[in-house]
Amino acid sequence: MDFLSDTLILSRMQFAFTAIFHMLWPVLTTGMAIYLVIVESLWLKTKNPDYYHHARFWSKLYVLNFGIGVASGSPMAFQFGTNWAPFSESVGDFFGSVLGFEATMAFMLEAGFLGIMLFGWQRVNPIIHYIATICVAVGANLSTFWILTANSWLQTPAGGDFVEGKFIVKDYFAAIANPFMLKSVSHMFLATLETSLFVIGGISAWYILKKRHQAFFAKSFKIVLAVAIAITPLQIFVGHLSAEQVYHHQPTKLAAMEAQWETIPAGEKADWSLLAFPDEKTENNKWEISIPNAFPYILEFKSRLSEPVLGLKEWTPENRPRMVGLIYYSFRLMSGIAFVLVGVMLVSTIQWLRGKLSEENIIQQKWLMISWMWCAPLGYLAVESGWIVRCVGRQPWTVYGEIRTADAVSNLPAGDVLTSLTIFLCLYTVLFFSALYFGSRIIAKGPKFDLPLPGDDKDLPVEVDSAQHIPDSRPI
């Protein structure tokens, strides 16, 4: 229990907890915003009321996630000033402004048009409403861009120099377009969309299994599947590119991801560790299951390595990531889930081509619907695992190669940090169960098919009471 008196560990735990919790909500909203654009465009094109009711139903879950995301995300920004003040002072000129862009450009765009998207159906022209929905989706995904830009800069700082411990920006655009940015943003964009697709698909499968609005949710299920056919394999490819950039820019993280203790020279064949038990005390793997000669194929699609893969022993213990086992299995969990989702997508596509997903037959696919329900939370697990690899693997650096985490933490009493961590644990637990309660109520109620279509009420007579004349009774 020594960590209870360690400010650094407690501050890291607090930031990790708030980040892991907060991430649950924007992961769904950013992807679901794109789904809402799709169903609204289908409604505008076909005038099929089902698509309109889809937009109205799924937007309720969107708003619930948006609200919890805003509530849980705000404290994270303040922690940079309270728990990580030396870090903020050192890199604030760039890092702070990027987070400011996220708040002013992305969040304001999303929040500003959200009101029209929710309440403007009967008040504005359908095209104006559609533009508002697009703006909400753009704003949500701009958040992904700026947050991943900031985090990528922490992984591969660029665009300036550190002078006496302070980052001086020389080229702002070079800092934004740092080596990690493009592939990281692409990987996260696909992750949010894929997670949202399987959540919507899983909920649709639940309705189909319950025989509630079967034909209606068969539509949402097939829309999700049509998009997943393109997204799921693309995500694996982009994920590979992300791992490749770790190979070139962060060799310590790659060594931890693979529990590689000894250096593998360039030009060598190497086995790929499928499962292992890394032991940091003895600096080896106590046991390991490997696939012969597979590592170069997985890393570079080549039979031999073009560059050496440095082992963890190349660095002293204080200069390498801790918790190697956590990083190793988080990476495998994320990768494994990606292949599971592709497998479910492939089987579903085959059944679709065989005509088994028609409105009449889809209820017969019970095993497939159950699979989609089980897949609904897998995207979240993959995203959280990926962020563990990304941020725990960066240690012991907050800014890779420049600022150690131990030097970035504020000099606060451990008791104060423990108190704030406890408060966050309590508040976020309440938020989590509140979200589950209200989300389950929205799903239990289902879509409202009696909502009037936009424009349907334009010919209704307007009831206006004639003004009643009240004589002036004041004395003259």
Coordinates of C-alpha atoms in Angstrom, one line a residue:
M1 CA 0.0 0.0 0.0
D2 CA 3.0 2.3 -0.3
F3 CA 1.4 3.8 -3.4
L4 CA -1.1 5.6 -1.2
S5 CA 1.6 7.9 -0.1
D6 CA 3.2 8.4 -3.6
T7 CA 1.9 11.5 -5.3
L8 CA 3.3 10.4 -8.7
I9 CA 1.5 7.1 -8.7
L10 CA -1.8 8.6 -7.4
S11 CA -1.7 11.3 -10.0
R12 CA -1.1 8.8 -12.7
M13 CA -3.9 6.6 -11.4
Q14 CA -6.3 9.6 -11.3
F15 CA -5.5 10.7 -14.9
A16 CA -5.7 7.1 -16.1
F17 CA -9.0 6.5 -14.4
T18 CA -10.6 9.7 -15.7
A19 CA -9.3 9.1 -19.2
I20 CA -10.4 5.5 -19.4
F21 CA -13.9 6.4 -18.1
H22 CA -14.2 9.5 -20.3
M23 CA -13.2 7.6 -23.4
L24 CA -16.2 5.3 -23.2
W25 CA -18.6 8.1 -24.3
P26 CA -17.0 10.0 -27.2
V27 CA -16.0 6.7 -28.8
L28 CA -19.7 6.1 -29.4
T29 CA -20.8 9.7 -30.2
T30 CA -18.2 10.3 -32.9
G31 CA -19.1 7.1 -34.7
M32 CA -22.8 7.3 -34.2
A33 CA -22.9 10.9 -35.5
I34 CA -21.8 9.4 -38.9
Y35 CA -24.5 6.8 -38.7
L36 CA -27.1 9.5 -38.1
V37 CA -25.9 11.3 -41.2
I38 CA -26.3 8.1 -43.2
V39 CA -29.9 7.4 -42.0
E40 CA -30.9 11.0 -42.5
S41 CA -29.5 11.1 -46.0
L42 CA -31.5 7.8 -46.7
W43 CA -34.6 9.5 -45.4
L44 CA -34.1 12.6 -47.6
K45 CA -33.4 10.4 -50.7
T46 CA -36.2 7.8 -50.2
K47 CA -38.7 9.6 -48.1
N48 CA -39.1 6.3 -46.3
P49 CA -40.4 7.2 -42.8
D50 CA -38.5 4.3 -41.3
Y51 CA -35.2 6.1 -41.8
Y52 CA -36.7 9.2 -40.2
H53 CA -37.7 7.2 -37.1
H54 CA -34.2 5.6 -37.1
A55 CA -32.7 9.1 -36.9
R56 CA -35.0 10.1 -34.1
F57 CA -34.4 6.9 -32.1
W58 CA -30.6 6.6 -32.3
S59 CA -30.2 10.4 -31.6
K60 CA -31.6 9.8 -28.1
L61 CA -28.7 7.5 -27.3
Y62 CA -26.3 10.0 -29.0
V63 CA -27.4 12.8 -26.7
L64 CA -27.1 10.6 -23.6
N65 CA -23.5 9.7 -24.5
F66 CA -22.7 13.3 -25.4
G67 CA -23.9 14.6 -22.0
I68 CA -21.9 12.0 -20.0
G69 CA -18.9 12.6 -22.2
V70 CA -18.9 16.4 -21.5
A71 CA -19.4 15.9 -17.8
S72 CA -16.6 13.3 -17.5
G73 CA -14.2 15.0 -19.9
S74 CA -14.1 18.5 -18.3
P75 CA -12.1 17.5 -15.2
M76 CA -9.3 16.0 -17.4
A77 CA -8.3 19.4 -18.8
F78 CA -8.1 20.9 -15.2
Q79 CA -5.8 18.1 -14.2
F80 CA -3.1 19.4 -16.5
G81 CA -3.0 22.5 -14.3
T82 CA -3.5 20.9 -10.9
N83 CA -1.7 17.5 -11.0
W84 CA 0.7 18.2 -14.0
A85 CA 1.7 21.8 -13.6
P86 CA 5.4 21.4 -14.5
F87 CA 4.3 19.6 -17.7
S88 CA 1.8 22.4 -18.6
E89 CA 4.4 25.1 -17.9
S90 CA 6.9 23.4 -20.2
V91 CA 4.8 22.5 -23.2
G92 CA 1.7 24.7 -22.7
D93 CA 2.5 27.0 -25.6
F94 CA 1.8 24.2 -28.0
F95 CA -0.1 21.5 -26.1
G96 CA -2.5 24.0 -24.5
S97 CA -3.4 25.7 -27.7
V98 CA -4.1 22.3 -29.4
L99 CA -6.5 21.5 -26.6
G100 CA -8.0 25.0 -27.1
F101 CA -8.6 24.3 -30.8
E102 CA -10.5 21.1 -29.7
A103 CA -12.7 23.1 -27.4
T104 CA -13.4 26.1 -29.7
M105 CA -13.5 24.4 -33.1
A106 CA -14.7 20.9 -32.5
F107 CA -16.8 21.1 -29.3
M108 CA -18.5 24.4 -30.1
L109 CA -19.4 23.2 -33.6
E110 CA -20.8 19.9 -32.3
A111 CA -22.7 21.6 -29.4
G112 CA -23.8 24.5 -31.4
F113 CA -25.7 22.5 -34.0
L114 CA -26.8 19.8 -31.6
G115 CA -29.9 21.8 -30.7
I116 CA -31.0 22.0 -34.3
M117 CA -30.4 18.3 -34.8
L118 CA -32.5 17.4 -31.7
F119 CA -35.3 20.0 -31.8
G120 CA -35.3 21.4 -35.3
W121 CA -37.2 18.7 -37.1
Q122 CA -40.4 20.6 -37.3
R123 CA -38.8 24.1 -37.2
V124 CA -36.3 24.2 -40.0
N125 CA -36.1 23.0 -43.6
P126 CA -35.1 19.3 -43.9
I127 CA -32.0 20.3 -45.8
I128 CA -31.0 22.8 -43.1
H129 CA -31.6 20.1 -40.5
Y130 CA -29.4 17.7 -42.5
I131 CA -26.6 20.3 -42.7
A132 CA -26.9 20.6 -38.9
T133 CA -26.5 16.8 -38.5
I134 CA -23.4 16.9 -40.7
C135 CA -22.0 19.8 -38.6
V136 CA -22.5 17.7 -35.5
A137 CA -20.7 14.8 -37.0
V138 CA -17.8 17.0 -38.3
G139 CA -17.5 18.6 -34.8
A140 CA -17.5 15.2 -33.1
N141 CA -14.8 13.9 -35.4
L142 CA -12.8 17.1 -35.2
S143 CA -12.4 16.4 -31.5
T144 CA -10.8 13.1 -32.4
F145 CA -8.4 14.9 -34.7
W146 CA -7.2 17.4 -32.2
I147 CA -7.0 15.0 -29.2
L148 CA -5.0 12.5 -31.3
T149 CA -2.8 15.3 -32.6
A150 CA -2.0 16.4 -29.1
N151 CA -1.3 12.8 -27.9
S152 CA 0.7 12.0 -31.1
W153 CA 2.9 15.0 -30.3
L154 CA 3.6 13.5 -26.9
Q155 CA 4.7 10.4 -28.7
T156 CA 6.9 12.1 -31.3
P157 CA 7.5 15.7 -30.4
A158 CA 8.3 17.9 -33.5
G159 CA 8.2 21.5 -34.7
G160 CA 10.4 23.1 -32.1
D161 CA 13.1 22.7 -29.5
F162 CA 13.3 22.3 -25.7
V163 CA 15.2 25.3 -24.3
E164 CA 16.0 25.1 -20.6
G165 CA 13.1 22.7 -20.1
K166 CA 10.5 24.8 -22.1
F167 CA 9.2 23.8 -25.5
I168 CA 9.7 26.6 -28.0
V169 CA 7.5 26.3 -31.1
K170 CA 9.4 27.0 -34.4
D171 CA 7.0 25.5 -36.9
Y172 CA 3.4 25.1 -35.7
F173 CA 2.3 23.0 -38.7
A174 CA 5.3 20.7 -38.3
A175 CA 4.3 20.2 -34.7
I176 CA 0.7 19.4 -35.6
A177 CA 1.8 17.1 -38.5
N178 CA 4.2 15.2 -36.2
P179 CA 5.3 11.7 -37.4
F180 CA 2.6 9.9 -35.4
M181 CA -0.4 12.2 -36.2
L182 CA -1.8 10.9 -39.5
K183 CA -1.9 7.2 -38.8
S184 CA -3.0 7.7 -35.2
V185 CA -5.9 9.9 -36.2
S186 CA -6.9 7.4 -38.9
H187 CA -6.7 4.5 -36.5
M188 CA -8.8 6.2 -33.9
F189 CA -11.4 7.5 -36.4
L190 CA -11.9 3.9 -37.7
A191 CA -12.0 2.6 -34.1
T192 CA -14.8 5.0 -33.0
L193 CA -16.8 4.2 -36.2
E194 CA -16.3 0.4 -35.8
T195 CA -17.3 0.5 -32.1
S196 CA -20.4 2.4 -32.9
L197 CA -21.4 0.1 -35.7
F198 CA -21.2 -3.0 -33.5
V199 CA -23.1 -1.2 -30.7
I200 CA -25.9 -0.3 -33.1
G201 CA -25.8 -3.7 -34.6
G202 CA -25.8 -5.4 -31.2
I203 CA -28.9 -3.4 -30.0
S204 CA -30.6 -4.0 -33.3
A205 CA -29.9 -7.8 -32.9
W206 CA -31.4 -7.6 -29.4
Y207 CA -34.7 -6.2 -30.8
I208 CA -34.8 -8.8 -33.5
L209 CA -34.3 -11.6 -31.0
K210 CA -37.1 -10.1 -28.9
K211 CA -39.3 -9.9 -32.0
R212 CA -39.9 -6.2 -31.4
H213 CA -40.1 -4.1 -34.6
Q214 CA -38.3 -6.9 -36.4
A215 CA -38.5 -5.3 -39.9
F216 CA -37.5 -1.9 -38.6
F217 CA -34.3 -3.1 -36.9
A218 CA -33.4 -5.4 -39.7
K219 CA -32.9 -2.2 -41.7
S220 CA -30.5 -0.7 -39.1
F221 CA -28.7 -4.0 -38.9
K222 CA -28.1 -4.1 -42.6
I223 CA -27.0 -0.5 -42.8
V224 CA -24.4 -1.3 -40.1
L225 CA -23.3 -4.4 -41.9
A226 CA -22.9 -2.6 -45.2
V227 CA -20.5 0.0 -43.6
A228 CA -18.7 -2.7 -41.5
I229 CA -17.8 -4.6 -44.7
A230 CA -15.5 -1.7 -45.6
I231 CA -14.4 -0.6 -42.1
T232 CA -13.4 -3.7 -40.3
P233 CA -10.7 -5.0 -42.7
L234 CA -9.5 -1.4 -43.2
Q235 CA -9.0 -1.0 -39.5
I236 CA -6.7 -4.0 -39.3
F237 CA -4.6 -2.5 -42.1
V238 CA -4.4 0.9 -40.5
G239 CA -3.7 -0.7 -37.2
H240 CA -0.7 -2.5 -38.8
L241 CA 0.6 0.9 -40.1
S242 CA 0.3 2.2 -36.5
A243 CA 2.4 -0.7 -35.1
E244 CA 4.9 -0.1 -37.9
Q245 CA 5.4 3.5 -36.9
V246 CA 6.0 2.4 -33.3
Y247 CA 8.7 0.1 -34.7
H248 CA 10.5 3.1 -36.3
H249 CA 9.9 5.8 -33.7
Q250 CA 9.4 4.1 -30.3
P251 CA 11.6 1.0 -30.0
T252 CA 11.1 0.6 -26.2
K253 CA 7.3 0.5 -26.7
L254 CA 7.6 -2.1 -29.5
A255 CA 9.9 -4.2 -27.3
A256 CA 7.3 -4.1 -24.5
M257 CA 4.4 -4.9 -26.9
E258 CA 6.3 -8.0 -27.9
A259 CA 8.0 -8.8 -24.5
Q260 CA 11.2 -8.9 -26.5
W261 CA 14.1 -8.8 -24.1
E262 CA 17.0 -9.6 -26.5
T263 CA 17.8 -7.6 -29.6
I264 CA 17.0 -9.3 -33.0
P265 CA 19.6 -8.1 -35.6
A266 CA 18.6 -6.8 -39.0
G267 CA 18.3 -9.5 -41.7
E268 CA 17.3 -12.2 -39.3
K269 CA 14.2 -14.3 -39.2
A270 CA 12.4 -14.3 -35.9
D271 CA 9.6 -16.1 -34.1
W272 CA 6.5 -14.2 -33.1
S273 CA 5.4 -14.5 -29.5
L274 CA 1.7 -15.5 -29.4
L275 CA 1.4 -15.8 -25.7
A276 CA 4.0 -15.4 -22.9
F277 CA 4.5 -14.7 -19.3
P278 CA 7.0 -11.7 -19.1
D279 CA 8.9 -11.5 -15.9
E280 CA 10.5 -8.0 -15.3
K281 CA 12.6 -9.2 -12.3
T282 CA 14.5 -11.9 -14.3
E283 CA 14.2 -10.0 -17.6
N284 CA 12.9 -12.9 -19.6
N285 CA 9.6 -14.7 -20.4
K286 CA 9.0 -17.6 -18.0
W287 CA 7.1 -19.4 -20.7
E288 CA 6.2 -18.6 -24.3
I289 CA 4.1 -19.9 -27.2
S290 CA 5.6 -18.7 -30.5
I291 CA 4.9 -19.0 -34.2
P292 CA 8.2 -19.8 -36.0
N293 CA 9.6 -17.1 -38.4
A294 CA 6.3 -15.1 -38.3
F295 CA 7.6 -11.8 -36.7
P296 CA 9.1 -10.2 -39.9
Y297 CA 5.9 -11.1 -41.8
I298 CA 3.7 -9.5 -39.1
L299 CA 5.9 -6.4 -38.7
E300 CA 6.9 -5.7 -42.3
F301 CA 5.3 -8.3 -44.6
K302 CA 8.8 -9.5 -45.2
S303 CA 10.7 -12.8 -44.5
R304 CA 13.5 -11.0 -42.8
L305 CA 13.7 -7.9 -40.7
S306 CA 15.0 -4.8 -42.5
E307 CA 16.0 -3.1 -39.2
P308 CA 17.0 -4.5 -35.8
V309 CA 14.3 -5.0 -33.2
L310 CA 15.9 -3.7 -30.0
G311 CA 15.3 -5.7 -26.9
L312 CA 14.3 -4.3 -23.5
K313 CA 17.8 -5.1 -22.2
E314 CA 19.2 -2.4 -24.4
W315 CA 17.9 0.1 -21.9
T316 CA 18.4 0.4 -18.2
P317 CA 15.3 -0.5 -16.1
E318 CA 14.6 3.2 -15.3
N319 CA 14.5 4.0 -19.1
R320 CA 12.2 1.3 -20.2
P321 CA 8.4 0.8 -19.7
R322 CA 7.1 -0.9 -16.6
M323 CA 4.2 -3.3 -16.6
V324 CA 5.4 -5.2 -19.6
G325 CA 2.8 -7.9 -19.2
L326 CA 0.0 -5.3 -19.2
I327 CA 1.3 -3.7 -22.4
Y328 CA 1.9 -7.1 -24.0
Y329 CA -1.6 -8.5 -23.4
S330 CA -3.4 -5.2 -24.0
F331 CA -1.9 -5.2 -27.5
R332 CA -3.0 -8.8 -28.1
L333 CA -6.4 -8.2 -26.8
M334 CA -6.9 -5.2 -29.1
S335 CA -5.6 -7.1 -32.1
G336 CA -7.6 -10.2 -31.3
I337 CA -10.8 -8.3 -31.1
A338 CA -10.2 -6.7 -34.5
F339 CA -10.0 -10.2 -36.0
V340 CA -13.1 -11.4 -34.1
L341 CA -15.1 -8.4 -35.5
V342 CA -13.9 -9.1 -39.0
G343 CA -14.9 -12.8 -38.6
V344 CA -18.4 -11.8 -37.5
M345 CA -18.7 -9.3 -40.4
L346 CA -17.7 -12.0 -42.9
V347 CA -20.1 -14.6 -41.6
S348 CA -22.9 -12.0 -41.6
T349 CA -22.1 -10.9 -45.1
I350 CA -22.2 -14.5 -46.3
Q351 CA -25.6 -15.0 -44.7
W352 CA -26.8 -11.7 -46.3
L353 CA -25.7 -12.9 -49.7
R354 CA -27.6 -16.2 -49.1
G355 CA -30.7 -14.2 -48.4
K356 CA -30.8 -15.1 -44.8
L357 CA -31.1 -11.5 -43.5
S358 CA -34.4 -10.7 -45.2
E359 CA -37.1 -9.3 -42.9
E360 CA -38.8 -12.7 -42.9
N361 CA -35.7 -14.8 -42.3
I362 CA -33.5 -12.7 -40.0
I363 CA -35.2 -14.0 -36.9
Q364 CA -34.0 -17.5 -37.8
Q365 CA -30.4 -16.3 -37.4
K366 CA -30.4 -16.5 -33.7
W367 CA -26.7 -17.6 -33.3
L368 CA -25.7 -14.7 -35.5
M369 CA -27.8 -12.1 -33.6
I370 CA -26.4 -13.4 -30.3
S371 CA -22.9 -13.0 -31.7
W372 CA -23.6 -9.4 -32.6
M373 CA -24.9 -8.7 -29.1
W374 CA -21.7 -10.1 -27.6
C375 CA -19.6 -8.0 -30.0
A376 CA -21.3 -4.8 -28.8
P377 CA -18.9 -4.2 -25.9
L378 CA -15.8 -5.5 -27.7
G379 CA -15.0 -2.3 -29.5
Y380 CA -14.8 -0.5 -26.2
L381 CA -12.4 -3.1 -24.9
A382 CA -10.2 -2.8 -28.0
V383 CA -10.1 1.0 -27.7
E384 CA -9.2 1.0 -24.0
S385 CA -6.6 -1.7 -24.6
G386 CA -5.1 0.4 -27.5
W387 CA -4.8 3.4 -25.3
I388 CA -3.1 1.4 -22.6
V389 CA -0.5 0.3 -25.1
R390 CA -0.2 3.8 -26.4
C391 CA 0.2 5.6 -23.1
V392 CA 1.6 3.0 -20.7
G393 CA 4.0 2.0 -23.4
R394 CA 5.3 5.6 -23.6
Q395 CA 6.6 5.5 -20.1
P396 CA 8.8 6.6 -18.3
W397 CA 8.2 9.6 -20.6
T398 CA 5.4 12.1 -20.7
V399 CA 6.9 13.7 -23.7
Y400 CA 8.8 10.8 -25.4
G401 CA 12.6 11.3 -24.9
E402 CA 12.2 14.8 -23.5
I403 CA 10.2 15.0 -20.2
R404 CA 10.0 12.2 -17.7
T405 CA 6.7 11.6 -16.0
A406 CA 8.4 11.9 -12.6
D407 CA 9.4 15.5 -13.6
A408 CA 6.0 16.4 -15.0
V409 CA 4.0 15.8 -11.8
S410 CA 3.0 18.7 -9.4
N411 CA 4.4 18.7 -6.0
L412 CA 1.1 18.0 -4.1
P413 CA 0.5 16.3 -0.8
A414 CA -0.4 12.6 -1.6
G415 CA -3.4 12.9 0.7
D416 CA -4.9 15.6 -1.4
V417 CA -4.5 13.6 -4.6
L418 CA -6.0 10.5 -2.9
T419 CA -9.0 12.6 -1.8
S420 CA -9.6 13.9 -5.3
L421 CA -9.1 10.4 -6.8
T422 CA -11.7 9.0 -4.3
I423 CA -14.2 11.7 -5.3
F424 CA -13.7 11.0 -9.0
L425 CA -14.2 7.3 -8.3
C426 CA -17.5 8.0 -6.5
L427 CA -18.8 10.5 -9.0
Y428 CA -17.9 8.5 -12.1
T429 CA -19.5 5.4 -10.6
V430 CA -22.8 7.3 -10.2
L431 CA -22.4 8.7 -13.8
F432 CA -21.8 5.2 -15.1
F433 CA -24.8 3.6 -13.5
S434 CA -27.0 6.6 -14.4
A435 CA -26.0 6.2 -18.0
L436 CA -26.8 2.5 -17.9
Y437 CA -30.2 3.2 -16.3
F438 CA -31.2 5.9 -18.8
G439 CA -29.8 4.1 -21.7
S440 CA -31.6 0.9 -20.9
R441 CA -34.8 2.9 -20.5
I442 CA -34.4 4.4 -24.0
I443 CA -33.8 0.9 -25.4
A444 CA -36.7 -0.6 -23.5
K445 CA -39.1 2.0 -24.8
G446 CA -37.9 1.7 -28.3
P447 CA -38.6 4.0 -31.2
K448 CA -41.7 6.3 -31.3
F449 CA -43.5 5.7 -34.5
D450 CA -46.2 8.3 -33.8
L451 CA -43.8 11.2 -34.2
P452 CA -45.0 13.4 -37.0
L453 CA -42.9 13.6 -40.1
P454 CA -41.5 17.1 -40.9
G455 CA -44.0 19.1 -42.9
D456 CA -46.9 16.8 -42.1
D457 CA -48.4 19.4 -39.8
K458 CA -48.2 22.3 -42.2
D459 CA -51.8 22.0 -43.3
L460 CA -53.3 21.6 -39.9
P461 CA -55.6 24.5 -38.9
V462 CA -54.1 26.8 -36.5
E463 CA -56.4 27.4 -33.5
V464 CA -56.3 31.0 -32.5
D465 CA -58.6 32.5 -29.9
S466 CA -60.0 35.8 -30.9
A467 CA -58.9 38.5 -28.5
Q468 CA -61.4 39.4 -25.9
H469 CA -62.1 43.1 -25.4
I470 CA -61.7 44.2 -21.9
P471 CA -63.2 47.7 -21.3
D472 CA -61.1 50.2 -19.5
S473 CA -62.5 50.5 -16.0
R474 CA -60.1 53.0 -14.7
P475 CA -61.7 56.2 -13.3
I476 CA -61.5 59.2 -15.6

